[in-house]
C-alpha positions as a printed Julia matrix, in Angstrom:
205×3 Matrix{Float64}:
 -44.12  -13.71  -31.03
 -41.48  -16.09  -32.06
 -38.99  -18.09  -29.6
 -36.12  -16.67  -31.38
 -37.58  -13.46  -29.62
 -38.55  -14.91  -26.0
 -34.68  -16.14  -26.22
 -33.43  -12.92  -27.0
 -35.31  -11.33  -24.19
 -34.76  -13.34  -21.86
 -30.59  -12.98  -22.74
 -30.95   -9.17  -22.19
 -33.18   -9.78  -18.96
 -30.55  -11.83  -17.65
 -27.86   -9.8   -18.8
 -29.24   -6.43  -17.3
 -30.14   -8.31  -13.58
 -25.83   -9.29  -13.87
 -25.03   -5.68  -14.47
 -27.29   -4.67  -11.77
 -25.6    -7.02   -9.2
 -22.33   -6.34  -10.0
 -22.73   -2.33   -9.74
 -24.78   -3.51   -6.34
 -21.28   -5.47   -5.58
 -19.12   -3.02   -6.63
 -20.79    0.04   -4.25
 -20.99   -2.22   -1.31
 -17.5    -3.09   -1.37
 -16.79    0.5    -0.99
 -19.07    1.68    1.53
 -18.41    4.14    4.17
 -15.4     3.66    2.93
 -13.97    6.54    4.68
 -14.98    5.75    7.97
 -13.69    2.2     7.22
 -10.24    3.3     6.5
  -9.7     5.73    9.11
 -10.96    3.2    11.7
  -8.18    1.14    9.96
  -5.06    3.65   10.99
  -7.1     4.66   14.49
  -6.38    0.69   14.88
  -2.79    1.01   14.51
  -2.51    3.67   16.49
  -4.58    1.51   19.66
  -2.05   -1.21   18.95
   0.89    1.53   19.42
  -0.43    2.85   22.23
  -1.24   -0.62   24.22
   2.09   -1.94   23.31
   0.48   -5.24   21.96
   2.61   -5.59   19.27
   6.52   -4.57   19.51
   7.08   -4.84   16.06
   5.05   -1.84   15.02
   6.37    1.78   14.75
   5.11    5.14   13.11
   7.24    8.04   11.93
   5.32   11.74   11.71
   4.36   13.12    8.54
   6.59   16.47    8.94
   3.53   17.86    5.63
   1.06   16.8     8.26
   2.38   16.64   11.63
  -1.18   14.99   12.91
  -0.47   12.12   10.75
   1.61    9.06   11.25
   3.02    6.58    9.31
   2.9     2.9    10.52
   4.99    0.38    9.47
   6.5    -2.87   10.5
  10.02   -4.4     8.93
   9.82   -8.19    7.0
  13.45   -7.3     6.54
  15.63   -5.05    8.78
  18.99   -3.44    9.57
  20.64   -6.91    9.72
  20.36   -6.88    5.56
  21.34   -3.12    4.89
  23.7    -3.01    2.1
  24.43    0.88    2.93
  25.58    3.11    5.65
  23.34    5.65    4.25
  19.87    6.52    4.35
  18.21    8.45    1.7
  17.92   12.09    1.95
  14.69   14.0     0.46
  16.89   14.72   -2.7
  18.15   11.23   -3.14
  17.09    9.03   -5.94
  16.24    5.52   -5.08
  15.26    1.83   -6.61
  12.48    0.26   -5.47
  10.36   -2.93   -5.27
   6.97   -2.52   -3.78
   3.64   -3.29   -3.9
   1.0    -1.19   -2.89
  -3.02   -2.72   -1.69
  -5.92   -1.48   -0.62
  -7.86   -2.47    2.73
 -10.01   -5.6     2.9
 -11.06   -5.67    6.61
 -11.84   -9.72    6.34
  -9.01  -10.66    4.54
  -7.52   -8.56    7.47
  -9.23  -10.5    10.41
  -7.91  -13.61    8.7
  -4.09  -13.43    8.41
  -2.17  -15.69   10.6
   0.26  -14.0    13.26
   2.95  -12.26   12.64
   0.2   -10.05   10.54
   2.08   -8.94    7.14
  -1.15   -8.18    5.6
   1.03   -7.77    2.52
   1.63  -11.38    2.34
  -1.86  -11.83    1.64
  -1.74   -9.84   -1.52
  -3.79  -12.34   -3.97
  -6.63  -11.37   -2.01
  -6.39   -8.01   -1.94
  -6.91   -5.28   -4.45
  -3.23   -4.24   -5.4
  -3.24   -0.98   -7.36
   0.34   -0.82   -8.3
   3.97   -2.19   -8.28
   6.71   -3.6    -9.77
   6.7    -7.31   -7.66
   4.99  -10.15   -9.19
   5.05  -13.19   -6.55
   5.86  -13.04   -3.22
   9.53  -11.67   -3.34
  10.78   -9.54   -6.41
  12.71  -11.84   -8.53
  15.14  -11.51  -11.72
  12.35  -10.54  -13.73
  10.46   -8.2   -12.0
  11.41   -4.36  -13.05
  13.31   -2.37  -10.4
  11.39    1.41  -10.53
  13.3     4.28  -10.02
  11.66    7.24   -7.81
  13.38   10.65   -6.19
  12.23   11.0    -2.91
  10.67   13.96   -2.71
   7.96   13.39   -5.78
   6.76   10.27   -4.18
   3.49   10.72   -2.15
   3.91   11.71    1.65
   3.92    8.47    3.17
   6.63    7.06    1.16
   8.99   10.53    1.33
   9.0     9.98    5.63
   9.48    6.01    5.59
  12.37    6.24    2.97
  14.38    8.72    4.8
  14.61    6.03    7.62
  15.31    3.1     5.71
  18.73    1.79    4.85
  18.83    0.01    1.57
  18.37   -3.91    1.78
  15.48   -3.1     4.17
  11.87   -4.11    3.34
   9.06   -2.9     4.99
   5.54   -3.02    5.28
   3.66    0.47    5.96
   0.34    1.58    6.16
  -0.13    5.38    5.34
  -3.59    7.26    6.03
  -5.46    9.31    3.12
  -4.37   12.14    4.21
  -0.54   11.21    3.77
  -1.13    9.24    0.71
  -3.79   10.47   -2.59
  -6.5    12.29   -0.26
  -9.84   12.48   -0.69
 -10.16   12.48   -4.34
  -7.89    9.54   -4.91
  -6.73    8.15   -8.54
  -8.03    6.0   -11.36
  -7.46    3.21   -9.07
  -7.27    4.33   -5.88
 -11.07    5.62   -4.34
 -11.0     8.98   -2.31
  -9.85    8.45    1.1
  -7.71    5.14    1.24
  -5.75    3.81    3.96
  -2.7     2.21    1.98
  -0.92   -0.54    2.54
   2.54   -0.84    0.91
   5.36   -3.75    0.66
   8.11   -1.37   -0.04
  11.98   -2.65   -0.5
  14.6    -0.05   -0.61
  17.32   -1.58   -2.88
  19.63    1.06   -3.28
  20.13    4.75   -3.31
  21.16    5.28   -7.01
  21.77    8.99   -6.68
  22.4    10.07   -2.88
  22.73   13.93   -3.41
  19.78   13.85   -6.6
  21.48   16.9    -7.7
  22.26   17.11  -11.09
């Protein structure tokens, strides 16, 4: 046989074993993923419940009342630019950006843990913020409360706009076990979300 064909063999070889480690890579970054994300919120809720950190709270998912939603405030009352809070009929504008878990990338963030703020080295799914803080040229996205997923209709309702919050919303609250085109079945997710204004308070037309 030629060399021209040894080459060519060997290139498809070699090509094949990269596929084969990358699916390898790909599965293993994703297993028992469930269990993984659920120990993630059960976390949270150890942290609540030993008072070790002050700066986390949880709201009830009134869909699910044996959910909660965690969150923790990078920016608080002090910058509200309304009296109001959304109702479930309001309209709103948003920056956000929302990640999946990484449990090392996790381990690794310096204290006060925004997990958020370690966002190049997590999987990010979606959003409209493309550095650290939303700038002039990132897109403000407009949403109505209630046909946003379940963690984000309880959180907004107790946010005044100016406020920016981090929140961490279990499956169940969030796309469930079957998940999206980028989101796997049964993700914890973690969300920058800043409330910059109510744009339509009632949301009636």
């Amino acid at each position: 046989m030629s060399t021209r064909f040894y080459f060519i063999l060997s290139v498809v070889v070699l090509s094949l074993a990269f596929v084969g480690c990358s699916e390898t890579k790909e599965q293993s970054k994703y297993d028992n993923w469930r269990e993984r994300n659920e120990a993630f919120i059960d976390s949270l809720q150890q942290v609540v419940d030993n008072k070790t950190d002050p700066d986390l709270y949880f709201v009830v998912d009134q869909r699910n009342k044996s959910q909660k939603i965690f969150f923790k405030k990078i920016r608080n009352e002090e910058y509200k630019t309304d009296e109001r809070r959304p109702l479930l009929t309001s309209k709103v504008k948003v920056y956000y950006r929302g990640m999946l878990i990484n449990e090392g990338v996790f381990a690794a963030t310096p204290s006060p843990k925004f997990y958020t703020t370690q966002y190049e080295k997590l999987d990010v799914f979606d959003g409209n913020i493309s550095g650290p803080d939303p700038t002039e040229f990132d897109t403000l996205r407009e949403f109505s409360v209630n046909r946003v997923i379940a963690g984000w209709v309880e959180v907004l309702q107790w946010m005044y706009p100016g406020e920016r919050w981090e929140i961490y919303i279990p499956w169940q609250s969030a796309y469930g076990s079957s998940g999206t085109t980028t989101i796997p079945g049964y993700s914890a997710l973690v969300f920058d979300l800043y409330l910059y204004e109510i744009s339509d308070y009632s949301g009636f037309e």
